[in-house]
Short mmCIF file of C-alpha atoms in Angstrom, two decimals:
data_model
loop_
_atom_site.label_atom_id
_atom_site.label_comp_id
_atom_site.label_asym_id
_atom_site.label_seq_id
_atom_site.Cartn_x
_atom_site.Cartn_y
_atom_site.Cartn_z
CA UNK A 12 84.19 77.27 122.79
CA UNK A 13 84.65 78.84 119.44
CA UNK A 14 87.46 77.16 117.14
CA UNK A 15 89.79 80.20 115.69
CA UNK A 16 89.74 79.85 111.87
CA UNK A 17 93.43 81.51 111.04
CA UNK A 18 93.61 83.75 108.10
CA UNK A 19 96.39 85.71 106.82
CA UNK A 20 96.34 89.37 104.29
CA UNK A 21 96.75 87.44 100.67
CA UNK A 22 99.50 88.14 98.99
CA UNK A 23 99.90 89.28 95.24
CA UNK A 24 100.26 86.71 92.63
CA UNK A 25 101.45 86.48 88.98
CA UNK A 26 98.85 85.20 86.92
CA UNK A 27 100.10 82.76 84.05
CA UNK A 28 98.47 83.61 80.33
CA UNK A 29 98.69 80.48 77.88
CA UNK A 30 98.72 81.39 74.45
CA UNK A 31 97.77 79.40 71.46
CA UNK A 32 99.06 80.05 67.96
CA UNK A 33 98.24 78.27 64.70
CA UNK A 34 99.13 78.49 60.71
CA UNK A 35 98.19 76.97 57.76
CA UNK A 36 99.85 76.54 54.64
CA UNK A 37 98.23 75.42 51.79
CA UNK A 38 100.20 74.99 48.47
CA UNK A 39 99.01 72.09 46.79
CA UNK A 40 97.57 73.75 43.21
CA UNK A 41 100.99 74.68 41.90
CA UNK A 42 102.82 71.61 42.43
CA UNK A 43 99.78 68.89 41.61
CA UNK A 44 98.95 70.99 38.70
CA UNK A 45 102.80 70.77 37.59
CA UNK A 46 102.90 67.02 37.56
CA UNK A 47 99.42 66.53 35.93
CA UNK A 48 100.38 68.56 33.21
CA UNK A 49 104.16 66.42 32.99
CA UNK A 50 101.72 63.60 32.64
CA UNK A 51 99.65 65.08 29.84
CA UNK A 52 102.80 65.74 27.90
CA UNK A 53 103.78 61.54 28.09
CA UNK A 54 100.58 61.03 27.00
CA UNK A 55 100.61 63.05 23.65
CA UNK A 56 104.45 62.07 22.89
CA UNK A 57 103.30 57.95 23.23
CA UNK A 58 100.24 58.76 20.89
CA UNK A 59 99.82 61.78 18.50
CA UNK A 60 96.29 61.34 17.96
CA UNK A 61 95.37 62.01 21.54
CA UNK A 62 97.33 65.25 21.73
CA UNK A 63 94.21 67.48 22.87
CA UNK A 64 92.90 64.68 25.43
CA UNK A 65 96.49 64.49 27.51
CA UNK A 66 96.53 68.16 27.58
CA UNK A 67 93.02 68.55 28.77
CA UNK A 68 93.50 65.35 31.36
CA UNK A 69 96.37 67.14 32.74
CA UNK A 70 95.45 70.07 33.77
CA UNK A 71 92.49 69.63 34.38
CA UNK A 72 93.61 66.90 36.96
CA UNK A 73 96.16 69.51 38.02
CA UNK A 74 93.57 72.05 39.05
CA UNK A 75 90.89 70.15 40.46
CA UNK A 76 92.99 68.04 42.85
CA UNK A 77 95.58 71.32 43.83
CA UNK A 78 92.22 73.40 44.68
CA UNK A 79 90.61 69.99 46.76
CA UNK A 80 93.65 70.04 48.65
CA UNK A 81 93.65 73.85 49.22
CA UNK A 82 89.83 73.85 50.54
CA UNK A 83 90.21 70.77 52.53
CA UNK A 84 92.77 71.92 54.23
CA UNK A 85 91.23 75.36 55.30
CA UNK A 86 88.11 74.22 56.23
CA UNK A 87 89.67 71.49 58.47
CA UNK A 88 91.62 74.26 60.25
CA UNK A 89 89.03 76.65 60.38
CA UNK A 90 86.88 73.76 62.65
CA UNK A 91 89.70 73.10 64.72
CA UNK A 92 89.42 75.21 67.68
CA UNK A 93 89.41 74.46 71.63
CA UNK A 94 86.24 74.84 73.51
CA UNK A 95 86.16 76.23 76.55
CA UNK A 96 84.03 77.02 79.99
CA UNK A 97 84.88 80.01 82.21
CA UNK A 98 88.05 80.84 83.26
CA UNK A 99 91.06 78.87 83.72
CA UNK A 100 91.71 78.72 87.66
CA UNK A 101 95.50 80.39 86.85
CA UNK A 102 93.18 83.23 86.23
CA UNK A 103 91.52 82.73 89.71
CA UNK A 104 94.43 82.75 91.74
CA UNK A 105 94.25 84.25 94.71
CA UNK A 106 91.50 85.63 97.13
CA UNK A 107 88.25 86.73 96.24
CA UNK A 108 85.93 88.89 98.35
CA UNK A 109 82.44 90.04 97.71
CA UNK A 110 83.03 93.67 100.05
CA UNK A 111 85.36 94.98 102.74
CA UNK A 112 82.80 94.11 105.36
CA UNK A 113 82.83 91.49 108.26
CA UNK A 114 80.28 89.63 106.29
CA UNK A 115 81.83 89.29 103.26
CA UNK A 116 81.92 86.00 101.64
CA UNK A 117 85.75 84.91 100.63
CA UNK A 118 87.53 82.19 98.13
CA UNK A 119 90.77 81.59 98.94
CA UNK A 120 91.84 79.89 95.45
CA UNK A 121 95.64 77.83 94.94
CA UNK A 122 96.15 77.56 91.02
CA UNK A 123 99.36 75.01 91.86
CA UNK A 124 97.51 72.98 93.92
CA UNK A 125 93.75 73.06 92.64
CA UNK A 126 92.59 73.58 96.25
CA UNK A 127 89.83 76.01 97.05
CA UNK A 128 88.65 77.15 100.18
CA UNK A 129 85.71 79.33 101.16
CA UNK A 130 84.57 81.19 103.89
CA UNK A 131 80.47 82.13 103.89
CA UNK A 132 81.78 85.00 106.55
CA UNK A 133 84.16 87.04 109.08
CA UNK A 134 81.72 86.51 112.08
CA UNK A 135 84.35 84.80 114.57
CA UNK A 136 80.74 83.24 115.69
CA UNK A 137 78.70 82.66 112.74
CA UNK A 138 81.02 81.34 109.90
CA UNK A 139 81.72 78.01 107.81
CA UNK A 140 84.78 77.14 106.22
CA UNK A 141 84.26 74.74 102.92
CA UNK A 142 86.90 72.78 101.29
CA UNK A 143 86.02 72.28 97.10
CA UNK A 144 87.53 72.31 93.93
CA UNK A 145 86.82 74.56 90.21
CA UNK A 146 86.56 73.41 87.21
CA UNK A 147 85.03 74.27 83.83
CA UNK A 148 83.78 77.81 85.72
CA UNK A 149 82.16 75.67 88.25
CA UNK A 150 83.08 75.70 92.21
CA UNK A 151 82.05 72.74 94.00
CA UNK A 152 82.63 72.20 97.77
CA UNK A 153 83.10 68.87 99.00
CA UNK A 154 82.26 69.01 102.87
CA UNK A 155 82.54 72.39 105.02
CA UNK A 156 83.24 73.37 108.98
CA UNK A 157 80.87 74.89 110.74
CA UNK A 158 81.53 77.69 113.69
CA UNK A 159 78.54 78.66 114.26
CA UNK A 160 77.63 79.25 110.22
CA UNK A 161 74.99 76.94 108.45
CA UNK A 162 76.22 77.41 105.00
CA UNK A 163 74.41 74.82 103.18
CA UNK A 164 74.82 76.21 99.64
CA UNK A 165 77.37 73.93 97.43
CA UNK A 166 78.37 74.83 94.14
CA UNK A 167 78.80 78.14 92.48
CA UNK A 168 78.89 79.01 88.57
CA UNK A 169 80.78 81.87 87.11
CA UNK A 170 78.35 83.93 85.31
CA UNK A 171 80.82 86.94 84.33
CA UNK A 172 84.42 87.59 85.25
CA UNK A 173 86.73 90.55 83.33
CA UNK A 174 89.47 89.74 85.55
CA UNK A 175 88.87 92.04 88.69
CA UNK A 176 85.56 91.40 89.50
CA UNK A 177 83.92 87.57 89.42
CA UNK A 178 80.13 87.29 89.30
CA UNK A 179 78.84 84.11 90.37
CA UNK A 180 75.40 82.27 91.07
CA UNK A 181 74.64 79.84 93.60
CA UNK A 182 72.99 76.63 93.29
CA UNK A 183 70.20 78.00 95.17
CA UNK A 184 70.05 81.41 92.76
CA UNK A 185 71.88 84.08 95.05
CA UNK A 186 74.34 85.74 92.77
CA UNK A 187 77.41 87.81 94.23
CA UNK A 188 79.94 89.77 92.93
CA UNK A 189 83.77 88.89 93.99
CA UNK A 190 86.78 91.17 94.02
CA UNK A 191 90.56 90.25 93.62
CA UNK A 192 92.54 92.02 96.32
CA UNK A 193 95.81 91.50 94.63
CA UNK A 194 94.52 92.62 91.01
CA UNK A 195 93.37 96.40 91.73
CA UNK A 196 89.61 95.30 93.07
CA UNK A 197 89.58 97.01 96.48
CA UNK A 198 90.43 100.57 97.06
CA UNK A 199 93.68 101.62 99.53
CA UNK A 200 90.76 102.26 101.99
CA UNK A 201 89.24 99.16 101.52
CA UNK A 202 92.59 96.86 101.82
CA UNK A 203 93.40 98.40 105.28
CA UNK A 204 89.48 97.54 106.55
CA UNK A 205 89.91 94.20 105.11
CA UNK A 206 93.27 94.13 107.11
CA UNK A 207 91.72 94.95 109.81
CA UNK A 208 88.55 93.09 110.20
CA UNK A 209 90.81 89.46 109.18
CA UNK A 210 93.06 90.80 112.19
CA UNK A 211 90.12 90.68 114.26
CA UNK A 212 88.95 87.89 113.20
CA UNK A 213 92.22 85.54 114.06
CA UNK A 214 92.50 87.30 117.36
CA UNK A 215 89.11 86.07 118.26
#
């Protein structure tokens, strides 16, 4: 006897943007070459004779370590700089189907929890249901259930993804194209077949 795999219409959810901002002040050339030149002036009042050497050893101390401390600085900043790998999952959240059909592959993705779940199919008789994870824009199930199914495929790359539609490759090379229901993907049309055929498939 067939085990029922229960699936409910996903629901919409608010995505959650992080933002990062950054500044960088550098101000070190008028203040260092202030004191060097303060310095300069000692020098000439101690000693006469070396007026034109404490002028010229102040500023030019001034200037070259103000402008050090102003390139440093920018070029240390302009390095700086998070690297990252696909998506965040907050920008997965939610379910993901490749068409409104009863084939359809589906990721059921929970941002608050890190759980994924995927379903090769809607074929009450010839499905698997996989339990994985995402990270750094790769999907990897851990074990799966079969009903009938023979998914053997385990981890899945995002390729492309502009926030309605997710492309992503299997392991084994198939690439498919994923829609968010909750995000605009699927047409009015298209949510009430999806409705449908999930109906179906519960009741069976």
């Amino acid at each position: 006897m067939r085990k029922a795999i229960r699936l409910a219409l996903p629901v919409v959810a608010a995505a959650t943007a992080l933002a990062l901002t950054g500044c960088n002040d550098d101000d070190g050339e008028g203040s260092f070459g202030s004191l060097g030149g303060n310095s300069g002036g000692s020098e000439q009042t101690e000693d006469p004779g070396s007026t034109t050497g404490g002028e010229e050893t102040g500023d030019t101390g001034g200037e070259e370590t103000g402008d050090t401390g102003g390139d440093t600085g920018g070029d240390t900043g302009g390095s700086g700089g998070e690297v990252t790998t696909g998506p965040a999952i907050e920008e997965l959240d939610g379910d993901w189907y490749e068409s409104a059909t009863a084939d359809t592959q589906n990721f059921e993705i929970d941002a608050a929890s890190g759980e994924v779940l995927f379903y090769s199919s809607f074929d009450p008789n010839n499905t698997d249901k996989c339990y994985g994870t995402y990270a750094d824009g790769t999907f990897s199930l851990s074990s799966c259930d079969s009903y009938g199914g023979s998914w053997s495929d385990m981890s899945a790359s995002v390729t492309e993804f502009d926030g309605e539609n997710l492309t992503l490759t299997w392991s084994s090379g198939e690439t498919v194209i994923m829609r968010n229901l909750s995000t605009g993907g699927f047409s009015a049309e298209e949510q009430t077949e999806l409705g449908r055929i999930i109906q179906e498939y519960n009741a069976g």
